[in-house]
Short mmCIF file of C-alpha atoms in Angstrom, two decimals:
data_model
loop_
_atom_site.label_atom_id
_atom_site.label_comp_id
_atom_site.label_asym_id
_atom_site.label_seq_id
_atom_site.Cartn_x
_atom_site.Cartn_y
_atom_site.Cartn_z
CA UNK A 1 0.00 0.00 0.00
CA UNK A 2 2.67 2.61 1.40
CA UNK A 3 4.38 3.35 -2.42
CA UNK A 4 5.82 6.40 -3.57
CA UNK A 5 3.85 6.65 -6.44
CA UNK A 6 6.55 6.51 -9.71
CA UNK A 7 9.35 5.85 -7.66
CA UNK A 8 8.96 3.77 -4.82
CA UNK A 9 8.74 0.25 -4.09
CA UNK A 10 8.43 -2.16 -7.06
CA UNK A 11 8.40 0.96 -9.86
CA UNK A 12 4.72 -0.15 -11.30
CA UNK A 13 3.06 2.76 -12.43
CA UNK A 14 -0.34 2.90 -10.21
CA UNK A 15 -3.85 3.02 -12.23
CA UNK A 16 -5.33 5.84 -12.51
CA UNK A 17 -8.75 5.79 -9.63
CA UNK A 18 -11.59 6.49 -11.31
CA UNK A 19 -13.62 4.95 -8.16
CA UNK A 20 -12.45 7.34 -5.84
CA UNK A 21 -13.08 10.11 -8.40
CA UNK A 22 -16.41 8.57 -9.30
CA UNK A 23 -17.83 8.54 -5.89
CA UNK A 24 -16.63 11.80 -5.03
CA UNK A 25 -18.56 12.65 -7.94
CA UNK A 26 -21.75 11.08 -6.66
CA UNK A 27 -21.29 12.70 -3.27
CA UNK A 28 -21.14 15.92 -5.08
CA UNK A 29 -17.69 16.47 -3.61
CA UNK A 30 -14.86 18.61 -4.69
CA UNK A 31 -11.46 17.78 -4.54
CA UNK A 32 -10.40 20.29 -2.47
CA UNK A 33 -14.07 19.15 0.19
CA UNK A 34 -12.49 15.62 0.23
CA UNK A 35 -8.99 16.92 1.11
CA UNK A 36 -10.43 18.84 3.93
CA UNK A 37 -12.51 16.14 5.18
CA UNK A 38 -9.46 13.74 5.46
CA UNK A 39 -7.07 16.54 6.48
CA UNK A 40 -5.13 15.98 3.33
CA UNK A 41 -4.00 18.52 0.85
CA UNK A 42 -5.93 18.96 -2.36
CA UNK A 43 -2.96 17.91 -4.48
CA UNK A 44 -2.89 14.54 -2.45
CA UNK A 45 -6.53 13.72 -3.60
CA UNK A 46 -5.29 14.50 -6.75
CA UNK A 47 -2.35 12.73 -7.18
CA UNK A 48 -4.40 9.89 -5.42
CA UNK A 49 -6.84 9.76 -8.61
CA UNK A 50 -4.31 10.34 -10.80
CA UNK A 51 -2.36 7.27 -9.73
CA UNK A 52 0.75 9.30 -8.83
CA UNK A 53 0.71 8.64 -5.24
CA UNK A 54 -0.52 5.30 -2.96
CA UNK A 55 -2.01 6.18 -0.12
CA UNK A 56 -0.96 4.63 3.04
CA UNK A 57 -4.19 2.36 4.59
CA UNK A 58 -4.73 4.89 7.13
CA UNK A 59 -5.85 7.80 4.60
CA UNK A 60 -7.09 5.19 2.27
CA UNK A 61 -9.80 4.21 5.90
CA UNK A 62 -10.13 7.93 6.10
CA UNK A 63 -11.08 8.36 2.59
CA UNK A 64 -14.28 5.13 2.46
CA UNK A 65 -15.18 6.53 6.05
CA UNK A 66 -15.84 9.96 3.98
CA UNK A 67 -17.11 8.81 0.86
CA UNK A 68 -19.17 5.99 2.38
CA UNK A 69 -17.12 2.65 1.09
CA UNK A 70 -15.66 -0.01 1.65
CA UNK A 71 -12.01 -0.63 0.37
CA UNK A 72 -12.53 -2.44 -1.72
CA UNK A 73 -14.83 -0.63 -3.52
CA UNK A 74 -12.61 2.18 -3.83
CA UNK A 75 -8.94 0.88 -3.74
CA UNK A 76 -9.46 -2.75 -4.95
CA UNK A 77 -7.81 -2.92 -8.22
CA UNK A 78 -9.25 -4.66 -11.63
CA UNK A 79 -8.64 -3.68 -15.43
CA UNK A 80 -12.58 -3.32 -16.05
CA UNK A 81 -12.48 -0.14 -13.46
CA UNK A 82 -9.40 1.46 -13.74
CA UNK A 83 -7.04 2.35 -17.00
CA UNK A 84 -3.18 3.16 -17.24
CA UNK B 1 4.45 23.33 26.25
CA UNK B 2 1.17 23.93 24.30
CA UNK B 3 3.20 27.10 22.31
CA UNK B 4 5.76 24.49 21.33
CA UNK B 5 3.70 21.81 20.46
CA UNK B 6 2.31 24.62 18.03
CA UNK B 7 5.37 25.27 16.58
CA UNK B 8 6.56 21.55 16.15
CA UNK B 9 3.34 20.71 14.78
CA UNK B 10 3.65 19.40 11.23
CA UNK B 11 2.17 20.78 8.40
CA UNK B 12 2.52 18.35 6.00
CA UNK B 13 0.40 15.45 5.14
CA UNK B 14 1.54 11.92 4.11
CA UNK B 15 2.65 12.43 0.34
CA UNK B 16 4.00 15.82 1.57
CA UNK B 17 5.81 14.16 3.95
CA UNK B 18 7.11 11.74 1.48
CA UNK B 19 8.09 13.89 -0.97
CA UNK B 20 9.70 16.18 1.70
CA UNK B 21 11.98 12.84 2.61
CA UNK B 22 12.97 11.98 -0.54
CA UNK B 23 13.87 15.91 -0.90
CA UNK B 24 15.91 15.62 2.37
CA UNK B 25 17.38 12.21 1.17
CA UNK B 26 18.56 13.59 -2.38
CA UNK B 27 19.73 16.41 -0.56
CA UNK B 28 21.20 14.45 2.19
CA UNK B 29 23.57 12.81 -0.33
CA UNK B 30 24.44 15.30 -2.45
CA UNK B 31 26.07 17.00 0.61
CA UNK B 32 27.65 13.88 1.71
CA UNK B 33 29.80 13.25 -1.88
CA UNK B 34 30.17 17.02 -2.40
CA UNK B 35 32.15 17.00 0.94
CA UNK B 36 34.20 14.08 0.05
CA UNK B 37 34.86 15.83 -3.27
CA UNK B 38 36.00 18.41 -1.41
CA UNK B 39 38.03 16.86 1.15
CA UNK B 40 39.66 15.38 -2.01
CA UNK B 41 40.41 18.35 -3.35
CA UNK B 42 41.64 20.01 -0.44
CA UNK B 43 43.87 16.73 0.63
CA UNK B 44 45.56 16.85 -3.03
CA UNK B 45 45.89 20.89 -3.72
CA UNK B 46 48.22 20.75 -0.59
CA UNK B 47 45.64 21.92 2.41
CA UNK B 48 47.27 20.78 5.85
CA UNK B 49 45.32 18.08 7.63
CA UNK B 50 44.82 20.42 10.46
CA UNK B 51 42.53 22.56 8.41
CA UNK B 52 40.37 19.50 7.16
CA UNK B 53 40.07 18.50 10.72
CA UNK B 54 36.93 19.26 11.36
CA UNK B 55 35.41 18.85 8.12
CA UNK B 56 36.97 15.22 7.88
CA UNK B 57 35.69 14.48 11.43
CA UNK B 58 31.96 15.64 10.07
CA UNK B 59 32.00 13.58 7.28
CA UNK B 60 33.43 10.58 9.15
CA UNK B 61 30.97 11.43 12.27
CA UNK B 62 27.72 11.24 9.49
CA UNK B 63 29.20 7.73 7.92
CA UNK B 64 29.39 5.84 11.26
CA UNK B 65 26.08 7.12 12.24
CA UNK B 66 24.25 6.01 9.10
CA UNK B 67 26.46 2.68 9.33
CA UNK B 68 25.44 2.23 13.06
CA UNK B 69 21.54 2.70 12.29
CA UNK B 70 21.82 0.78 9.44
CA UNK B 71 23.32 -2.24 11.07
CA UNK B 72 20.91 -1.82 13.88
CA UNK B 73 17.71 -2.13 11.69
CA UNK B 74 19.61 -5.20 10.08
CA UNK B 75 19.92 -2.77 6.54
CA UNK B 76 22.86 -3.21 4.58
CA UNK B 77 22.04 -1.49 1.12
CA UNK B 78 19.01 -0.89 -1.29
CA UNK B 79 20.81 -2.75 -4.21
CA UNK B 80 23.96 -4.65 -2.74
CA UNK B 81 23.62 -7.86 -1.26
CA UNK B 82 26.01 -8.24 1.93
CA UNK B 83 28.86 -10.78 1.42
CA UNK B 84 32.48 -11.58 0.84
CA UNK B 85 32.27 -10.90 -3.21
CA UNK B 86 30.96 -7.46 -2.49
CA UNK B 87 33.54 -6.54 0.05
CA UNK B 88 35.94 -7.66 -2.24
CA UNK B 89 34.71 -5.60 -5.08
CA UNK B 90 34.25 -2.79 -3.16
CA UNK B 91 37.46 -3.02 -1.76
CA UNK B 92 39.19 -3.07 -5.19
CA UNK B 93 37.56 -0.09 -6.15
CA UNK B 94 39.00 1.73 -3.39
CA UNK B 95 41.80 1.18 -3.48
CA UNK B 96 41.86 1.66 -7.22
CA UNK B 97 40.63 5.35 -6.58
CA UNK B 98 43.21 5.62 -3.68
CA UNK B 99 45.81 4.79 -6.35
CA UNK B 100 44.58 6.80 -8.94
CA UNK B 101 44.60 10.07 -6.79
CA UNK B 102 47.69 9.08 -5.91
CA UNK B 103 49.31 8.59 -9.03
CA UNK B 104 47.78 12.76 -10.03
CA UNK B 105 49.30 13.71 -6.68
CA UNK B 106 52.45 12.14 -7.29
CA UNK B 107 52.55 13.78 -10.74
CA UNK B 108 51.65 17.19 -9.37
CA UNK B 109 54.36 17.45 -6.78
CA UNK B 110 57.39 15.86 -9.17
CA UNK B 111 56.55 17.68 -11.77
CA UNK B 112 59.72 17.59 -14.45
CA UNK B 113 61.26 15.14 -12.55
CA UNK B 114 58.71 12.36 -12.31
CA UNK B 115 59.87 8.71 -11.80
CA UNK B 116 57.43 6.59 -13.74
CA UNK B 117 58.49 2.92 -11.40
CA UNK B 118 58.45 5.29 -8.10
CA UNK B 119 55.13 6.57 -8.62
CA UNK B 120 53.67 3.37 -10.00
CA UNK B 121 55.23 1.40 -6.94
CA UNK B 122 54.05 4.50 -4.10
CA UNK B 123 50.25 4.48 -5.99
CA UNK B 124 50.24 0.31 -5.85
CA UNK B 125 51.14 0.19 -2.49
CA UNK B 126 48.89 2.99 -1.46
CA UNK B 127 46.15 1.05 -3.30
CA UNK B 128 46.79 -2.27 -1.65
CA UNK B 129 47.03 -1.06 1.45
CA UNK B 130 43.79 0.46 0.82
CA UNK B 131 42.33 -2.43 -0.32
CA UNK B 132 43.23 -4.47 2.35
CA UNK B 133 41.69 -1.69 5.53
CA UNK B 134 38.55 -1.30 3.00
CA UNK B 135 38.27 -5.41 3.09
CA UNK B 136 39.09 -5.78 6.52
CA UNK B 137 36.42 -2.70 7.73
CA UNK B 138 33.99 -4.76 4.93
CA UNK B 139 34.41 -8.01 6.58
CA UNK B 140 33.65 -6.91 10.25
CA UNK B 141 30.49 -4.44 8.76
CA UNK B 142 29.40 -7.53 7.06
CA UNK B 143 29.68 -9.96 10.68
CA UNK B 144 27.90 -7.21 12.61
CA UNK B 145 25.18 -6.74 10.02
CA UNK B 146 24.75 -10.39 9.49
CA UNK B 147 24.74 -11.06 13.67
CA UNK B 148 22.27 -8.28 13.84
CA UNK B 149 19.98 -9.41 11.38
CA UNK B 150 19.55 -13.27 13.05
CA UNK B 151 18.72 -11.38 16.00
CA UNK B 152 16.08 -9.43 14.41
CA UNK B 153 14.73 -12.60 12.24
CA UNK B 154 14.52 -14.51 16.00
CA UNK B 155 12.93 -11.65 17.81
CA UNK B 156 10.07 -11.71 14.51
CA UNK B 157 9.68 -15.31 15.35
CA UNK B 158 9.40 -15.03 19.12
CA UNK B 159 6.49 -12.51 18.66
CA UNK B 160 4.43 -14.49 16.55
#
């Protein structure tokens, strides 16, 4: 979980997370609303969704507490949900 | 107490402070070789040792302390494997530099009158010698790392 987006751990490229974007989306939820509700920076959301940066599991808890989902529904990966 | 928990609070959030320590990392190292260049430098433009002193005892002070808390969280390198074919590579290297340097120091102070088999036999002695310390520090980095990390593997085992 705890990557350094391009860099870190085993240098795979994380998708991009349309999930998390999606359900922000449904909540009717900015970027920068989600960022304060997690105490996060805006650019972390977006880096998040743009499959820069893995969140650790703690922000990832703090996120599906916010946004009302599970893990997996927001962080579990498969190709028909998410794209390179 | 509560003013300077304010002022020691931290800003940053997780990628932040990720970012921040790779920052601090990059920077961390460039420092580090930049000083050896410079001690380098200094050594071999004719500085006395008295006025690298301090700056040697710095540089020396940061390597044993990232050696010591390496060892002691059983971390020997991100891409080197611990063992005798390292140390021995590793070695050679040094003492090949050691050599080298010596050889353009040699050179410097002769100048017309350089002896080609006095240098060669001054840098090759430098560089074994050399060599041998860097093998011999190696070896005993390499015992301590490898004692320290079957401690760490048994503790992981006793806490299961």
């Amino acid at each position: 979980m705890h990557r350094n987006g391009k860099r870190g751990g085993d240098r795979l490229k994380i998708m991009k997370n349309l999930k998390l974007k999606a359900a922000r989306a449904l909540l009717d939820m900015s970027q920068k609303d989600l960022a304060e509700a997690v105490q996060v920076s805006r650019q972390t959301i977006h880096a998040i969704e743009k499959g820069d940066y893995n969140p650790t599991i703690k922000l990832c808890l703090s996120i599906c507490h916010v946004l009302g989902k599970t893990l997996d529904e927001l962080f579990w990966e498969d190709d028909e949900n998410e794209e390179k | 107490m509560k003013r300077n928990r304010k002022i020691l609070k931290n800003n940053l959030d997780e990628m932040q402070e990720q970012k921040l320590l790779h920052i601090e990392k990059t920077g961390f190292w460039m420092l580090y070789i930049l000083i050896a260049f410079d001690l380098i430098i200094k050594v071999m433009t004719g500085v006395s040792k008295k006025d690298v002193l301090v700056e040697l005892l710095c540089f020396m002070a940061v390597g044993i302390y990232t050696f010591v808390m390496c060892v002691k969280n059983g971390i020997w390198d991100r891409h080197i494997q611990a063992g005798a074919r390292t140390n021995i590579v590793v070695s050679i290297i040094s003492g090949l530099i050691v050599a080298v340097l010596y050889l353009i120091d040699y050179a410097k102070r002769s100048g017309a009158h350089y002896n080609w088999k006095a240098a060669a036999g001054a840098a090759g002695f430098s560089g074994l010698l050399t060599t041998l310390i860097t093998l011999l520090l190696l070896c005993l980095g390499t015992a301590f790392y490898q004692r320290r990390v079957r401690v760490l593997e048994e503790e992981s085992e006793d806490e299961e």
